[in-house]
Coordinates of C-alpha atoms in Angstrom, one line a residue:
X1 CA -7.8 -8.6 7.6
X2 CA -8.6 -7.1 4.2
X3 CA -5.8 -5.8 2.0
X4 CA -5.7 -3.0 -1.1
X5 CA -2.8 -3.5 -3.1
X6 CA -1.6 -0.6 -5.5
X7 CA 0.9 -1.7 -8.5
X8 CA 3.1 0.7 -9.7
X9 CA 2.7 -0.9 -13.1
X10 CA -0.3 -0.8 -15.8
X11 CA 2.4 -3.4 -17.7
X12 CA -0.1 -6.8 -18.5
X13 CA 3.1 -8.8 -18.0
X14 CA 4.6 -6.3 -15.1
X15 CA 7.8 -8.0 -13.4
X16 CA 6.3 -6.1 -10.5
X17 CA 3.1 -7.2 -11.3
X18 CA 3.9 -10.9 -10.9
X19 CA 5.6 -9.7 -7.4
X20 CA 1.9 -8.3 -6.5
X21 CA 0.3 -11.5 -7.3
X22 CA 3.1 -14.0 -6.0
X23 CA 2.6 -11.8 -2.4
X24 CA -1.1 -12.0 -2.2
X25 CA -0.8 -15.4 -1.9
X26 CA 0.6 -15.5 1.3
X27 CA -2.1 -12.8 2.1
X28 CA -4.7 -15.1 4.6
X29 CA -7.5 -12.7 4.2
X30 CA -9.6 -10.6 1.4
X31 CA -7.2 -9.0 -0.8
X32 CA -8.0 -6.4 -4.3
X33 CA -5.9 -4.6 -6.4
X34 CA -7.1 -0.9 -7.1
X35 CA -7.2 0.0 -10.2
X36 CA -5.4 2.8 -10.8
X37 CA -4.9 3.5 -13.9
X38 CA -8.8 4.5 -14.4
X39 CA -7.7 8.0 -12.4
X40 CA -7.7 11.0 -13.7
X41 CA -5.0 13.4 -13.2
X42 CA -4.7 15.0 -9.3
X43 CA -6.3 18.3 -9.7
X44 CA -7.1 20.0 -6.3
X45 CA -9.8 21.9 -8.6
X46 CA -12.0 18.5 -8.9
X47 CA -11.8 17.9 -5.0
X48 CA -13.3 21.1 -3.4
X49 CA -15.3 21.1 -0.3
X50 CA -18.5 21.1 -2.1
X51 CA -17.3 19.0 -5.1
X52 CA -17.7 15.4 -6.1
X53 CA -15.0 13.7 -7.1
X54 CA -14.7 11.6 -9.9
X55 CA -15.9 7.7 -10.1
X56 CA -12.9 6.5 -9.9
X57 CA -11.1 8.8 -7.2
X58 CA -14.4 8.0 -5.1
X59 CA -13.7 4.3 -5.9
X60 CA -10.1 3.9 -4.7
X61 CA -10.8 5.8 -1.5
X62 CA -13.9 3.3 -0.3
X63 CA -11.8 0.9 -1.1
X64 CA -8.7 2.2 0.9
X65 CA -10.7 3.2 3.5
X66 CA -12.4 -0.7 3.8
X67 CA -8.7 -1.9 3.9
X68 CA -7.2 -2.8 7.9
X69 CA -3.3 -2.4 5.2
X70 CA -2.2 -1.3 2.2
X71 CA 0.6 -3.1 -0.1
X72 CA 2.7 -1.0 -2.4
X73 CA 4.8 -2.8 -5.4
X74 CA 6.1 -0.6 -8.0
X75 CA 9.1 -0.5 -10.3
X76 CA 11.5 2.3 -10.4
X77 CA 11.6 4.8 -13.8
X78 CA 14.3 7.1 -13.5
X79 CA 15.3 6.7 -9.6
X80 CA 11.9 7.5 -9.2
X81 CA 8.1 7.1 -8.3
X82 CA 5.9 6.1 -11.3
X83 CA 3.6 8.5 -12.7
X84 CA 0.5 6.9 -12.0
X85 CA 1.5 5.6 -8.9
X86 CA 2.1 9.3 -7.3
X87 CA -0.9 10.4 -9.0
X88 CA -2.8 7.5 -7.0
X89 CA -1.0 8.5 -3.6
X90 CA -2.3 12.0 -4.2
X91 CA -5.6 11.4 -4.3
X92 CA -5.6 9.9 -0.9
X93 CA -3.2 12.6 0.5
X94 CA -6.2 15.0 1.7
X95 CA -8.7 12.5 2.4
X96 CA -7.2 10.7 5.0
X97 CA -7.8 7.0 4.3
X98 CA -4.1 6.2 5.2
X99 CA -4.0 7.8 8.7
X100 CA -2.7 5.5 10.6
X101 CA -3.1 2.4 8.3
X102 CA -0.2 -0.3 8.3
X103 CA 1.7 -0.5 4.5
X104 CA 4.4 -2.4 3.0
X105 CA 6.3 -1.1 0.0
X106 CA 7.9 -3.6 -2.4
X107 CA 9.6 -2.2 -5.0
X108 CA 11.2 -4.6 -7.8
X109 CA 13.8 -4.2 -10.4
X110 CA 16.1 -5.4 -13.1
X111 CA 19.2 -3.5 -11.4
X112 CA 21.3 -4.8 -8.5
X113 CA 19.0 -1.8 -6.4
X114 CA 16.3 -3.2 -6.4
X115 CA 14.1 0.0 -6.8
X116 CA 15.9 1.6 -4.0
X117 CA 15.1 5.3 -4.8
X118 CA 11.6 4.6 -5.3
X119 CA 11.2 2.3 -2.3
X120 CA 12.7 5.2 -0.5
X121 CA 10.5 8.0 -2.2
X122 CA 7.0 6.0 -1.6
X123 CA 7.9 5.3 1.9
X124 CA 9.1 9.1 2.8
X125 CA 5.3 9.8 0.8
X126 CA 3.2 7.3 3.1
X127 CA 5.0 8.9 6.2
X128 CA 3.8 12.0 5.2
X129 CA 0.4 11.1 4.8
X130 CA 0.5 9.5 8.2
X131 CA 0.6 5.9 6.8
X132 CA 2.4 3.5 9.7
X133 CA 4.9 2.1 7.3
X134 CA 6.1 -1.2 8.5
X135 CA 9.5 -1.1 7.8
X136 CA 10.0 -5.6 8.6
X137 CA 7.5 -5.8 5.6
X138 CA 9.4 -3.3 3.1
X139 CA 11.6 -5.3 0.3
X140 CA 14.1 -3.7 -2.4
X141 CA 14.1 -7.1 -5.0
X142 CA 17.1 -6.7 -7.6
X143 CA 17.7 -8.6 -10.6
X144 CA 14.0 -9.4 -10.9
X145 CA 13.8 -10.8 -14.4
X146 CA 15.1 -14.7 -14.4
X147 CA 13.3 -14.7 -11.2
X148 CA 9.9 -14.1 -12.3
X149 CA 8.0 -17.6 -14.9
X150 CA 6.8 -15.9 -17.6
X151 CA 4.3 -18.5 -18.2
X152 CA 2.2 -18.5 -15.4
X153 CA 3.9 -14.4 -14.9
X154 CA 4.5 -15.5 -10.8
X155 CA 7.5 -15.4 -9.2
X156 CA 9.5 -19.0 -9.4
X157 CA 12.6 -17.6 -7.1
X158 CA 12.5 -19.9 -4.0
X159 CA 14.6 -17.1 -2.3
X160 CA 12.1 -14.5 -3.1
X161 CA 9.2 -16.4 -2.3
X162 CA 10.2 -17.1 0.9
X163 CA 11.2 -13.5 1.7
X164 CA 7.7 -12.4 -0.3
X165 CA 6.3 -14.4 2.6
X166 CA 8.2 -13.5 5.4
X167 CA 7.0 -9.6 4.3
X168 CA 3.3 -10.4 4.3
X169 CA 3.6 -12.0 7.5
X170 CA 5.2 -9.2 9.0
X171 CA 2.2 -6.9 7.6
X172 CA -0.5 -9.6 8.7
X173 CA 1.6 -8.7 12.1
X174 CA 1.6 -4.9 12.3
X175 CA -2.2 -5.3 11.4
X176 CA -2.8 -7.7 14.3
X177 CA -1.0 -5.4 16.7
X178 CA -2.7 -2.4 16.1
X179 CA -6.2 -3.8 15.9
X180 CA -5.1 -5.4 19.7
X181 CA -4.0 -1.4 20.4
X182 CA -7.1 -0.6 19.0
X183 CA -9.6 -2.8 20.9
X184 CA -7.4 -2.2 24.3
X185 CA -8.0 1.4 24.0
X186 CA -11.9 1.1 23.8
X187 CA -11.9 -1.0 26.2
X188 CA -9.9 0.7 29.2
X189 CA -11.6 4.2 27.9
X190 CA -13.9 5.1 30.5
X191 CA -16.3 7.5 31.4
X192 CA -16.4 10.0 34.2
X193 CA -19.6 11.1 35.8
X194 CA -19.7 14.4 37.5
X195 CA -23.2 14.3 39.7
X196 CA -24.7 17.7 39.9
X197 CA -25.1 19.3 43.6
X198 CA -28.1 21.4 44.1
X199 CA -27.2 24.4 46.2

């Protein structure tokens, strides 16, 4: 099961970005982080039919596309969506990489909210774009601060950990289910033959 994870945060030392890495590890299968701060701005002017969009556009959707689940962690900036994050998500809007995909959204701050409006705002986004957001795998972590080591920038909250890894299992989950819907439906497809009658 391979897994793209996009951080709301281009912070080196990210409180979120320590969430990203602490949940990878519980991730039992090929994980990478897109890098999404290489992107330029959405413009639908540099993604026409004909056009070729830029290295780094082109990038991030091979490597959504590869994925079998996405993983969102982001911090909240003014009960909202981060910048860059939005201007990742709309990149992928009209190409179609997240049809159908499984995603988690972990959202991570210093207030009591945990990132509520912006765990609310990405999900309502992904639905729209015909992600399958897995709500059992969605976490709002408040008071992220003391829970997060600075030195080795992981998570050290034992409580967080093991909810971190309750979440990834229930992604690993949704994944597993709909590959089984997946491979059930080619399976029992089958094909009618209509013989042809001479007259």
């Amino acid at each position: 099961m391979r897994l793209l994870a996009l951080s709301g945060s281009l912070r080196a030392r990210s409180s979120n970005g320590a969430v990203l890495r602490s949940a990878l590890t519980y991730w039992d299968g090929p994980a990478a982080t897109a890098d999404i701060g290489a992107l330029p701005h959405f413009n639908p002017d540099l993604d026409g039919e004909d056009a070729t969009p830029p290295a780094p556009v082109a990038a991030l959707r091979t490597a959504a596309a590869a994925a079998d689940a996405l993983l969102l962690v982001s911090p909240e900036y003014a009960h909202g969506v981060p910048g860059v994050l939005k201007n990742a998500l709309d990149w992928l809007v009209s190409s179609g990489e997240c049809v159908s995909k499984p995603v988690a959204v972990i959202t991570a701050s210093p207030f009591p909210t945990g990132g509520d409006h912006a765990n609310a705002q990405l999900r309502e986004v992904l639905g729209m774009m015909s992600g399958e957001v897995v709500t059992a795998a969605c976490r709002e972590i408040p008071a992220i601060g003391p829970k997060v080591d600075p030195t080795t920038e992981r998570v050290k909250d034992e409580a967080t950990l093991t909810d971190l890894g309750l979440a990834m299992a229930q992604l690993a989950e949704a994944v597993a289910a709909a590959t089984t819907t997946a491979t059930t439906t080619t399976t029992t497809t089958t094909t009618t033959t209509i013989p042809l009658t001479t007259p």
